[in-house]
mmCIF file of C-alpha atoms in Angstrom:
data_model
loop_
_atom_site.group_PDB
_atom_site.id
_atom_site.type_symbol
_atom_site.label_atom_id
_atom_site.label_comp_id
_atom_site.label_asym_id
_atom_site.label_seq_id
_atom_site.Cartn_x
_atom_site.Cartn_y
_atom_site.Cartn_z
ATOM 1 C CA UNK A 1 198.522 218.240 -106.271
ATOM 2 C CA UNK A 2 200.867 221.174 -107.102
ATOM 3 C CA UNK A 3 204.482 220.050 -107.138
ATOM 4 C CA UNK A 4 207.490 222.084 -106.061
ATOM 5 C CA UNK A 5 210.672 222.966 -108.864
ATOM 6 C CA UNK A 6 214.058 223.740 -107.235
ATOM 7 C CA UNK A 7 214.160 226.782 -108.691
ATOM 8 C CA UNK A 8 211.551 228.261 -106.955
ATOM 9 C CA UNK A 9 208.539 227.822 -109.060
ATOM 10 C CA UNK A 10 205.578 225.509 -109.046
ATOM 11 C CA UNK A 11 204.627 222.640 -111.181
ATOM 12 C CA UNK A 12 201.095 221.811 -112.017
ATOM 13 C CA UNK A 13 200.231 218.469 -113.654
ATOM 14 C CA UNK A 14 199.013 218.880 -117.191
ATOM 15 C CA UNK A 15 195.160 216.895 -116.904
ATOM 16 C CA UNK A 16 193.847 214.725 -119.269
ATOM 17 C CA UNK A 17 192.202 216.165 -122.467
ATOM 18 C CA UNK A 18 190.462 218.383 -123.635
ATOM 19 C CA UNK A 19 190.892 220.454 -120.330
ATOM 20 C CA UNK A 20 194.963 219.962 -119.705
ATOM 21 C CA UNK A 21 195.241 220.978 -123.583
ATOM 22 C CA UNK A 22 192.447 223.654 -123.209
ATOM 23 C CA UNK A 23 194.509 225.477 -120.239
ATOM 24 C CA UNK A 24 197.940 225.447 -121.505
ATOM 25 C CA UNK A 25 196.539 227.116 -124.888
ATOM 26 C CA UNK A 26 195.311 229.278 -122.472
ATOM 27 C CA UNK A 27 198.590 230.250 -120.977
ATOM 28 C CA UNK A 28 200.294 230.099 -124.420
ATOM 29 C CA UNK A 29 198.145 232.721 -125.943
ATOM 30 C CA UNK A 30 198.193 234.823 -122.879
ATOM 31 C CA UNK A 31 201.741 234.940 -122.432
ATOM 32 C CA UNK A 32 202.699 234.786 -126.031
ATOM 33 C CA UNK A 33 205.763 236.625 -126.511
ATOM 34 C CA UNK A 34 204.090 238.600 -129.621
ATOM 35 C CA UNK A 35 201.112 239.439 -127.852
ATOM 36 C CA UNK A 36 199.828 242.759 -128.525
ATOM 37 C CA UNK A 37 196.499 242.601 -127.268
ATOM 38 C CA UNK A 38 195.874 245.050 -125.058
ATOM 39 C CA UNK A 39 193.272 242.808 -122.770
ATOM 40 C CA UNK A 40 195.689 239.630 -122.156
ATOM 41 C CA UNK A 41 198.348 242.125 -121.675
ATOM 42 C CA UNK A 42 196.777 243.749 -118.316
ATOM 43 C CA UNK A 43 195.039 240.273 -117.795
ATOM 44 C CA UNK A 44 198.981 239.023 -117.114
ATOM 45 C CA UNK A 45 198.977 241.032 -113.827
ATOM 46 C CA UNK A 46 196.074 238.794 -112.421
ATOM 47 C CA UNK A 47 198.180 235.386 -113.281
ATOM 48 C CA UNK A 48 201.190 233.485 -111.674
ATOM 49 C CA UNK A 49 203.559 234.062 -114.387
ATOM 50 C CA UNK A 50 203.948 231.541 -116.722
ATOM 51 C CA UNK A 51 207.284 229.772 -117.798
ATOM 52 C CA UNK A 52 205.905 227.037 -120.101
ATOM 53 C CA UNK A 53 205.534 223.553 -119.623
ATOM 54 C CA UNK A 54 208.213 220.738 -118.036
ATOM 55 C CA UNK A 55 208.552 217.335 -117.981
ATOM 56 C CA UNK A 56 210.923 215.095 -115.653
ATOM 57 C CA UNK A 57 213.978 213.432 -117.425
ATOM 58 C CA UNK A 58 212.584 210.191 -116.089
ATOM 59 C CA UNK A 59 209.295 210.658 -117.158
ATOM 60 C CA UNK A 60 209.134 212.840 -120.302
ATOM 61 C CA UNK A 61 205.693 212.005 -121.055
ATOM 62 C CA UNK A 62 204.473 213.373 -117.987
ATOM 63 C CA UNK A 63 203.877 217.154 -118.717
ATOM 64 C CA UNK A 64 203.391 220.208 -116.426
ATOM 65 C CA UNK A 65 202.707 223.676 -116.308
ATOM 66 C CA UNK A 66 205.360 225.637 -114.843
ATOM 67 C CA UNK A 67 204.316 228.257 -112.810
ATOM 68 C CA UNK A 68 205.065 231.262 -110.351
ATOM 69 C CA UNK A 69 204.638 230.396 -106.703
ATOM 70 C CA UNK A 70 202.536 233.344 -105.547
ATOM 71 C CA UNK A 71 203.173 232.162 -101.661
ATOM 72 C CA UNK A 72 207.221 231.816 -102.160
ATOM 73 C CA UNK A 73 207.693 235.476 -100.989
ATOM 74 C CA UNK A 74 205.634 235.052 -97.717
ATOM 75 C CA UNK A 75 207.163 233.593 -94.657
ATOM 76 C CA UNK A 76 204.043 232.289 -93.081
ATOM 77 C CA UNK A 77 201.392 232.352 -95.995
ATOM 78 C CA UNK A 78 197.803 232.511 -95.398
ATOM 79 C CA UNK A 79 195.965 230.800 -98.616
ATOM 80 C CA UNK A 80 192.236 230.661 -99.905
ATOM 81 C CA UNK A 81 190.996 229.240 -102.808
ATOM 82 C CA UNK A 82 187.486 230.521 -103.961
ATOM 83 C CA UNK A 83 185.766 229.439 -107.088
ATOM 84 C CA UNK A 84 184.221 232.581 -108.986
ATOM 85 C CA UNK A 85 181.047 232.342 -111.067
ATOM 86 C CA UNK A 86 177.271 230.686 -111.174
ATOM 87 C CA UNK A 87 178.240 227.987 -112.844
ATOM 88 C CA UNK A 88 180.747 225.470 -112.257
ATOM 89 C CA UNK A 89 180.608 223.437 -115.159
ATOM 90 C CA UNK A 90 181.364 224.276 -118.853
ATOM 91 C CA UNK A 91 178.701 225.225 -121.906
ATOM 92 C CA UNK A 92 179.947 221.358 -123.259
ATOM 93 C CA UNK A 93 179.033 219.862 -120.014
ATOM 94 C CA UNK A 94 176.702 216.420 -120.446
ATOM 95 C CA UNK A 95 173.588 216.638 -118.003
ATOM 96 C CA UNK A 96 175.135 214.036 -115.720
ATOM 97 C CA UNK A 97 178.046 216.361 -115.450
ATOM 98 C CA UNK A 98 175.945 219.452 -114.790
ATOM 99 C CA UNK A 99 173.735 217.415 -112.245
ATOM 100 C CA UNK A 100 177.228 216.753 -110.446
ATOM 101 C CA UNK A 101 178.164 219.812 -109.998
ATOM 102 C CA UNK A 102 174.610 221.673 -109.350
ATOM 103 C CA UNK A 103 174.331 218.652 -106.262
ATOM 104 C CA UNK A 104 177.760 219.600 -104.841
ATOM 105 C CA UNK A 105 176.861 223.059 -103.783
ATOM 106 C CA UNK A 106 173.354 224.613 -104.899
ATOM 107 C CA UNK A 107 173.495 228.249 -104.011
ATOM 108 C CA UNK A 108 176.674 228.530 -106.126
ATOM 109 C CA UNK A 109 174.000 230.278 -108.869
ATOM 110 C CA UNK A 110 173.059 232.172 -106.444
ATOM 111 C CA UNK A 111 175.979 233.092 -104.648
ATOM 112 C CA UNK A 112 178.186 233.213 -107.118
ATOM 113 C CA UNK A 113 181.281 231.898 -105.398
ATOM 114 C CA UNK A 114 182.347 228.838 -103.529
ATOM 115 C CA UNK A 115 185.422 228.484 -100.891
ATOM 116 C CA UNK A 116 187.414 225.254 -101.731
ATOM 117 C CA UNK A 117 189.415 225.522 -98.595
ATOM 118 C CA UNK A 118 191.599 227.864 -96.898
ATOM 119 C CA UNK A 119 194.843 227.888 -94.842
ATOM 120 C CA UNK A 120 195.310 230.216 -91.921
ATOM 121 C CA UNK A 121 198.241 230.802 -89.987
ATOM 122 C CA UNK A 122 197.179 231.686 -85.974
ATOM 123 C CA UNK A 123 199.821 233.575 -84.160
ATOM 124 C CA UNK A 124 198.394 233.130 -81.375
ATOM 125 C CA UNK A 125 199.342 229.018 -81.388
ATOM 126 C CA UNK A 126 201.748 229.438 -83.637
ATOM 127 C CA UNK A 127 200.007 227.035 -85.908
ATOM 128 C CA UNK A 128 198.010 226.515 -89.035
ATOM 129 C CA UNK A 129 194.316 225.409 -89.536
ATOM 130 C CA UNK A 130 192.786 224.026 -92.427
ATOM 131 C CA UNK A 131 189.725 223.801 -94.051
ATOM 132 C CA UNK A 132 188.974 221.726 -97.248
ATOM 133 C CA UNK A 133 185.991 222.206 -99.765
ATOM 134 C CA UNK A 134 183.316 220.580 -97.569
ATOM 135 C CA UNK A 135 183.546 223.399 -94.960
ATOM 136 C CA UNK A 136 183.143 225.485 -98.333
ATOM 137 C CA UNK A 137 179.946 223.458 -99.098
ATOM 138 C CA UNK A 138 178.763 223.783 -95.886
ATOM 139 C CA UNK A 139 178.320 227.729 -96.018
ATOM 140 C CA UNK A 140 174.866 228.814 -96.440
ATOM 141 C CA UNK A 141 173.854 232.860 -97.544
ATOM 142 C CA UNK A 142 173.273 233.324 -93.728
ATOM 143 C CA UNK A 143 176.697 232.145 -92.522
ATOM 144 C CA UNK A 144 178.969 232.681 -95.772
ATOM 145 C CA UNK A 145 180.181 236.527 -94.070
ATOM 146 C CA UNK A 146 181.514 234.753 -90.852
ATOM 147 C CA UNK A 147 182.642 231.527 -92.614
ATOM 148 C CA UNK A 148 185.462 233.677 -95.106
ATOM 149 C CA UNK A 149 185.830 235.956 -91.987
ATOM 150 C CA UNK A 150 187.775 233.034 -90.710
ATOM 151 C CA UNK A 151 190.438 233.345 -93.285
ATOM 152 C CA UNK A 152 191.122 237.084 -91.911
ATOM 153 C CA UNK A 153 191.585 236.095 -88.102
ATOM 154 C CA UNK A 154 195.053 235.704 -86.955
ATOM 155 C CA UNK A 155 193.816 233.800 -83.440
ATOM 156 C CA UNK A 156 194.082 237.298 -81.625
ATOM 157 C CA UNK A 157 192.430 239.452 -83.957
ATOM 158 C CA UNK A 158 190.667 240.494 -87.704
ATOM 159 C CA UNK A 159 193.343 241.761 -90.396
ATOM 160 C CA UNK A 160 191.159 244.342 -91.500
ATOM 161 C CA UNK A 161 194.309 245.542 -93.475
ATOM 162 C CA UNK A 162 194.483 242.272 -95.546
ATOM 163 C CA UNK A 163 190.651 242.183 -96.362
ATOM 164 C CA UNK A 164 190.813 245.887 -97.182
ATOM 165 C CA UNK A 165 193.791 245.411 -99.849
ATOM 166 C CA UNK A 166 192.009 242.054 -100.984
ATOM 167 C CA UNK A 167 188.792 244.543 -101.604
ATOM 168 C CA UNK A 168 191.222 246.417 -103.755
ATOM 169 C CA UNK A 169 192.592 243.613 -105.656
ATOM 170 C CA UNK A 170 189.164 241.749 -106.787
ATOM 171 C CA UNK A 171 187.875 245.092 -107.732
ATOM 172 C CA UNK A 172 190.880 245.365 -109.872
ATOM 173 C CA UNK A 173 189.653 242.179 -111.431
ATOM 174 C CA UNK A 174 186.267 242.898 -111.764
ATOM 175 C CA UNK A 175 187.241 245.927 -113.733
ATOM 176 C CA UNK A 176 188.922 243.695 -115.752
ATOM 177 C CA UNK A 177 186.003 241.576 -116.646
ATOM 178 C CA UNK A 178 183.871 244.717 -117.213
ATOM 179 C CA UNK A 179 186.042 246.038 -119.962
ATOM 180 C CA UNK A 180 186.523 242.241 -121.976
ATOM 181 C CA UNK A 181 184.375 240.356 -124.418
ATOM 182 C CA UNK A 182 186.584 237.772 -125.500
ATOM 183 C CA UNK A 183 186.549 234.860 -122.640
ATOM 184 C CA UNK A 184 184.173 233.390 -120.567
ATOM 185 C CA UNK A 185 185.669 231.525 -117.387
ATOM 186 C CA UNK A 186 184.147 228.631 -115.910
ATOM 187 C CA UNK A 187 185.191 226.908 -112.817
ATOM 188 C CA UNK A 188 188.000 228.947 -112.275
ATOM 189 C CA UNK A 189 189.114 230.507 -109.062
ATOM 190 C CA UNK A 190 191.005 233.160 -106.925
ATOM 191 C CA UNK A 191 193.919 232.510 -104.734
ATOM 192 C CA UNK A 192 194.203 234.982 -102.037
ATOM 193 C CA UNK A 193 197.174 235.021 -100.232
ATOM 194 C CA UNK A 194 198.922 237.003 -97.195
ATOM 195 C CA UNK A 195 201.582 236.973 -94.823
ATOM 196 C CA UNK A 196 200.388 235.351 -91.345
ATOM 197 C CA UNK A 197 203.290 235.579 -89.223
ATOM 198 C CA UNK A 198 202.750 238.852 -87.032
ATOM 199 C CA UNK A 199 205.038 237.147 -84.263
ATOM 200 C CA UNK A 200 203.978 237.685 -80.874
ATOM 201 C CA UNK A 201 205.251 236.903 -77.480
ATOM 202 C CA UNK A 202 203.862 238.009 -74.269
ATOM 203 C CA UNK A 203 206.121 239.520 -71.745
ATOM 204 C CA UNK A 204 205.355 240.109 -67.947
ATOM 205 C CA UNK A 205 206.029 242.893 -66.117
ATOM 206 C CA UNK A 206 206.972 243.662 -62.652
ATOM 207 C CA UNK A 207 203.627 244.244 -61.444
ATOM 208 C CA UNK A 208 202.203 240.964 -63.444
ATOM 209 C CA UNK A 209 200.752 242.738 -65.729
ATOM 210 C CA UNK A 210 200.694 241.416 -69.667
ATOM 211 C CA UNK A 211 202.048 243.407 -72.197
ATOM 212 C CA UNK A 212 202.738 242.349 -75.713
ATOM 213 C CA UNK A 213 206.131 242.762 -78.019
ATOM 214 C CA UNK A 214 205.204 241.775 -81.766
ATOM 215 C CA UNK A 215 207.166 241.845 -85.148
ATOM 216 C CA UNK A 216 205.623 243.671 -88.030
ATOM 217 C CA UNK A 217 204.834 241.994 -91.630
ATOM 218 C CA UNK A 218 207.037 243.330 -94.423
ATOM 219 C CA UNK A 219 205.101 245.278 -97.017
ATOM 220 C CA UNK A 220 202.990 247.465 -94.847
ATOM 221 C CA UNK A 221 203.851 250.601 -97.095
ATOM 222 C CA UNK A 222 203.132 252.198 -100.405
ATOM 223 C CA UNK A 223 205.945 253.639 -102.541
ATOM 224 C CA UNK A 224 208.141 251.057 -102.019
ATOM 225 C CA UNK A 225 208.811 251.650 -98.434
ATOM 226 C CA UNK A 226 209.110 248.573 -96.411
ATOM 227 C CA UNK A 227 208.583 248.626 -93.198
ATOM 228 C CA UNK A 228 210.996 247.434 -91.030
ATOM 229 C CA UNK A 229 211.080 243.476 -89.654
ATOM 230 C CA UNK A 230 212.006 244.160 -86.562
ATOM 231 C CA UNK A 231 209.941 247.331 -85.138
ATOM 232 C CA UNK A 232 208.460 246.303 -81.777
ATOM 233 C CA UNK A 233 205.652 247.339 -79.273
ATOM 234 C CA UNK A 234 207.890 247.722 -75.874
ATOM 235 C CA UNK A 235 206.132 248.078 -72.576
ATOM 236 C CA UNK A 236 208.482 250.682 -70.847
ATOM 237 C CA UNK A 237 206.801 250.909 -67.435
ATOM 238 C CA UNK A 238 203.686 250.854 -65.048
ATOM 239 C CA UNK A 239 203.465 254.430 -63.746
ATOM 240 C CA UNK A 240 201.680 255.159 -60.304
ATOM 241 C CA UNK A 241 198.729 256.826 -61.422
ATOM 242 C CA UNK A 242 198.009 253.249 -63.067
ATOM 243 C CA UNK A 243 198.734 253.864 -66.537
ATOM 244 C CA UNK A 244 200.721 251.555 -69.094
ATOM 245 C CA UNK A 245 203.109 253.492 -71.349
ATOM 246 C CA UNK A 246 203.952 251.379 -74.298
ATOM 247 C CA UNK A 247 206.076 252.833 -76.622
ATOM 248 C CA UNK A 248 205.810 251.958 -80.830
ATOM 249 C CA UNK A 249 209.155 252.377 -82.492
ATOM 250 C CA UNK A 250 209.150 253.486 -86.207
ATOM 251 C CA UNK A 251 212.355 253.497 -88.447
ATOM 252 C CA UNK A 252 210.117 255.041 -91.012
ATOM 253 C CA UNK A 253 208.627 258.963 -90.932
ATOM 254 C CA UNK A 254 206.740 258.255 -93.334
ATOM 255 C CA UNK A 255 205.002 255.657 -91.734
ATOM 256 C CA UNK A 256 204.343 258.225 -88.675
ATOM 257 C CA UNK A 257 203.139 260.584 -91.225
ATOM 258 C CA UNK A 258 200.417 258.423 -92.167
ATOM 259 C CA UNK A 259 199.457 257.094 -88.681
ATOM 260 C CA UNK A 260 199.495 260.847 -87.437
ATOM 261 C CA UNK A 261 195.777 261.976 -88.969
ATOM 262 C CA UNK A 262 193.990 258.821 -87.630
ATOM 263 C CA UNK A 263 195.626 259.201 -84.381
ATOM 264 C CA UNK A 264 194.697 262.955 -83.626
ATOM 265 C CA UNK A 265 191.003 261.268 -84.292
ATOM 266 C CA UNK A 266 191.251 259.734 -80.760
ATOM 267 C CA UNK A 267 191.496 262.613 -78.939
ATOM 268 C CA UNK A 268 188.147 262.139 -76.906
ATOM 269 C CA UNK A 269 188.954 258.071 -76.338
ATOM 270 C CA UNK A 270 191.364 256.796 -73.427
ATOM 271 C CA UNK A 271 194.094 256.541 -75.806
ATOM 272 C CA UNK A 272 196.625 260.029 -76.097
ATOM 273 C CA UNK A 273 199.321 260.066 -78.582
ATOM 274 C CA UNK A 274 202.631 261.527 -77.818
ATOM 275 C CA UNK A 275 205.372 262.660 -80.180
ATOM 276 C CA UNK A 276 208.756 263.449 -79.976
ATOM 277 C CA UNK A 277 211.218 263.831 -82.629
ATOM 278 C CA UNK A 278 214.480 261.997 -81.745
ATOM 279 C CA UNK A 279 217.441 264.512 -83.681
ATOM 280 C CA UNK A 280 220.209 262.507 -83.033
ATOM 281 C CA UNK A 281 218.728 259.328 -85.090
ATOM 282 C CA UNK A 282 215.911 261.096 -86.996
ATOM 283 C CA UNK A 283 213.475 258.465 -85.762
ATOM 284 C CA UNK A 284 210.131 259.115 -85.003
ATOM 285 C CA UNK A 285 208.692 257.544 -81.736
ATOM 286 C CA UNK A 286 204.796 257.249 -80.809
ATOM 287 C CA UNK A 287 204.124 256.396 -77.063
ATOM 288 C CA UNK A 288 200.319 255.215 -75.973
ATOM 289 C CA UNK A 289 199.443 255.677 -72.885
ATOM 290 C CA UNK A 290 196.440 253.192 -72.162
ATOM 291 C CA UNK A 291 194.378 253.848 -68.578
ATOM 292 C CA UNK A 292 194.614 250.239 -66.861
ATOM 293 C CA UNK A 293 191.389 251.367 -65.279
ATOM 294 C CA UNK A 294 190.119 251.322 -68.749
ATOM 295 C CA UNK A 295 191.486 247.830 -69.571
ATOM 296 C CA UNK A 296 190.241 245.955 -67.027
ATOM 297 C CA UNK A 297 193.853 244.993 -66.281
ATOM 298 C CA UNK A 298 194.408 243.272 -69.604
ATOM 299 C CA UNK A 299 196.752 245.512 -71.786
ATOM 300 C CA UNK A 300 196.632 243.027 -75.056
ATOM 301 C CA UNK A 301 193.409 243.710 -76.543
ATOM 302 C CA UNK A 302 194.596 247.632 -76.528
ATOM 303 C CA UNK A 303 197.615 247.094 -78.107
ATOM 304 C CA UNK A 304 195.816 245.149 -81.011
ATOM 305 C CA UNK A 305 193.598 248.256 -81.652
ATOM 306 C CA UNK A 306 196.911 250.441 -81.758
ATOM 307 C CA UNK A 307 198.684 248.027 -84.035
ATOM 308 C CA UNK A 308 195.692 246.830 -86.389
ATOM 309 C CA UNK A 309 193.513 249.854 -86.839
ATOM 310 C CA UNK A 310 195.727 251.354 -89.340
ATOM 311 C CA UNK A 311 194.638 254.556 -91.683
ATOM 312 C CA UNK A 312 192.955 253.243 -94.954
ATOM 313 C CA UNK A 313 196.591 254.844 -96.718
ATOM 314 C CA UNK A 314 198.485 251.696 -94.886
ATOM 315 C CA UNK A 315 195.606 249.296 -95.159
ATOM 316 C CA UNK A 316 195.852 249.132 -98.951
ATOM 317 C CA UNK A 317 199.324 248.343 -99.046
ATOM 318 C CA UNK A 318 198.689 245.349 -96.715
ATOM 319 C CA UNK A 319 201.277 242.258 -97.902
ATOM 320 C CA UNK A 320 198.145 240.373 -100.269
ATOM 321 C CA UNK A 321 198.286 238.707 -103.476
ATOM 322 C CA UNK A 322 195.070 237.920 -105.296
ATOM 323 C CA UNK A 323 195.525 235.933 -108.367
ATOM 324 C CA UNK A 324 193.092 234.190 -111.250
ATOM 325 C CA UNK A 325 193.843 230.129 -111.201
ATOM 326 C CA UNK A 326 192.614 227.422 -113.042
ATOM 327 C CA UNK A 327 191.735 227.134 -116.549
ATOM 328 C CA UNK A 328 190.738 224.333 -117.990
ATOM 329 C CA UNK A 329 187.648 225.857 -118.530
ATOM 330 C CA UNK A 330 187.863 228.912 -120.594
ATOM 331 C CA UNK A 331 185.944 229.542 -123.400
ATOM 332 C CA UNK A 332 186.258 232.470 -126.285
ATOM 333 C CA UNK A 333 183.182 234.423 -126.200
ATOM 334 C CA UNK A 334 181.685 237.918 -127.843
ATOM 335 C CA UNK A 335 179.710 239.195 -124.591
ATOM 336 C CA UNK A 336 181.070 239.611 -121.205
ATOM 337 C CA UNK A 337 181.141 237.082 -118.750
ATOM 338 C CA UNK A 338 178.595 237.484 -116.396
ATOM 339 C CA UNK A 339 178.092 234.843 -114.432
ATOM 340 C CA UNK A 340 182.290 236.013 -112.991
ATOM 341 C CA UNK A 341 181.241 239.276 -112.753
ATOM 342 C CA UNK A 342 178.291 238.150 -111.019
ATOM 343 C CA UNK A 343 180.328 235.997 -108.317
ATOM 344 C CA UNK A 344 182.922 238.852 -108.137
ATOM 345 C CA UNK A 345 180.729 241.447 -107.139
ATOM 346 C CA UNK A 346 178.794 239.466 -104.348
ATOM 347 C CA UNK A 347 182.455 238.201 -103.001
ATOM 348 C CA UNK A 348 183.692 241.822 -102.841
ATOM 349 C CA UNK A 349 179.802 242.558 -101.018
ATOM 350 C CA UNK A 350 180.798 240.003 -98.440
ATOM 351 C CA UNK A 351 184.239 241.418 -98.250
ATOM 352 C CA UNK A 352 182.840 244.875 -97.124
ATOM 353 C CA UNK A 353 180.664 243.663 -95.070
ATOM 354 C CA UNK A 354 183.437 241.763 -93.227
ATOM 355 C CA UNK A 355 185.383 245.140 -93.272
ATOM 356 C CA UNK A 356 182.410 247.368 -92.060
ATOM 357 C CA UNK A 357 181.762 244.914 -89.265
#
């Protein structure tokens, strides 16, 4: 497994030869201080940062790769490991090894990827759900979309902002593969990580109606702006005409400006947006009025819609990481890595279907 170093990096024990030395050689080549190859320099963007090798003082013969902990900046990291490519064995694998790998997941060649595991934080229960590689191998062409969509579900709703951001990250990696003919990757994975902690508590109004108060994960805005961590949805009151008035207070006018365009399109629905500018503190406030008849007495689903159906401009900057990992089977090449490209394209198609549906 992966160990944690006190300095915040992670330690991956070097595998026995030839796999371990091959992975170390790959990292050394990509992160060589004298590297001037534009292809390899760009590749660094899609890998964990590499800090050389490390051995514990008590066991100097044990060697570990010292790598960036991609999950470190997240409060409740949701993690998924997806093996990419049509073959999970390299060109030098024995017939026995090939048969072993193919029998594990016969659909690998047809689908081009395999879910090796996931760990998803559910806001509703304040707990993690974990799936191992047996879960991934149980997925078929018909069930793979629903199987992967579980990774993007918070327990309350589908995190479409995360799906959209993930697609953009994978597309960037695909662009890199389309433009390089130096390396072929086998049995390598993509590591998906996103922030799962949209901490939610339910508050009860005087008339017994339930409403939600939510903390927002950081990093929803582009251009270096960060959405304040304690922005909340507050239910103000239950009016005489059967409406619940909810105020969504934002500390950043930019976030409102991005939101305004999409909200204006909801004119025909039961959702109406009222905006007022407070000159004293220059804070934008929006109040969302939702008719109680339309909610059938339940305000939670509609508040989820207000919060999660954000415009594309904000979705793309959701706090998401997608990194390439596991390089024990990387080989020099003079052709495009068609197997990896095939897997990436199919994975993007599945993610797009999750987003569209």
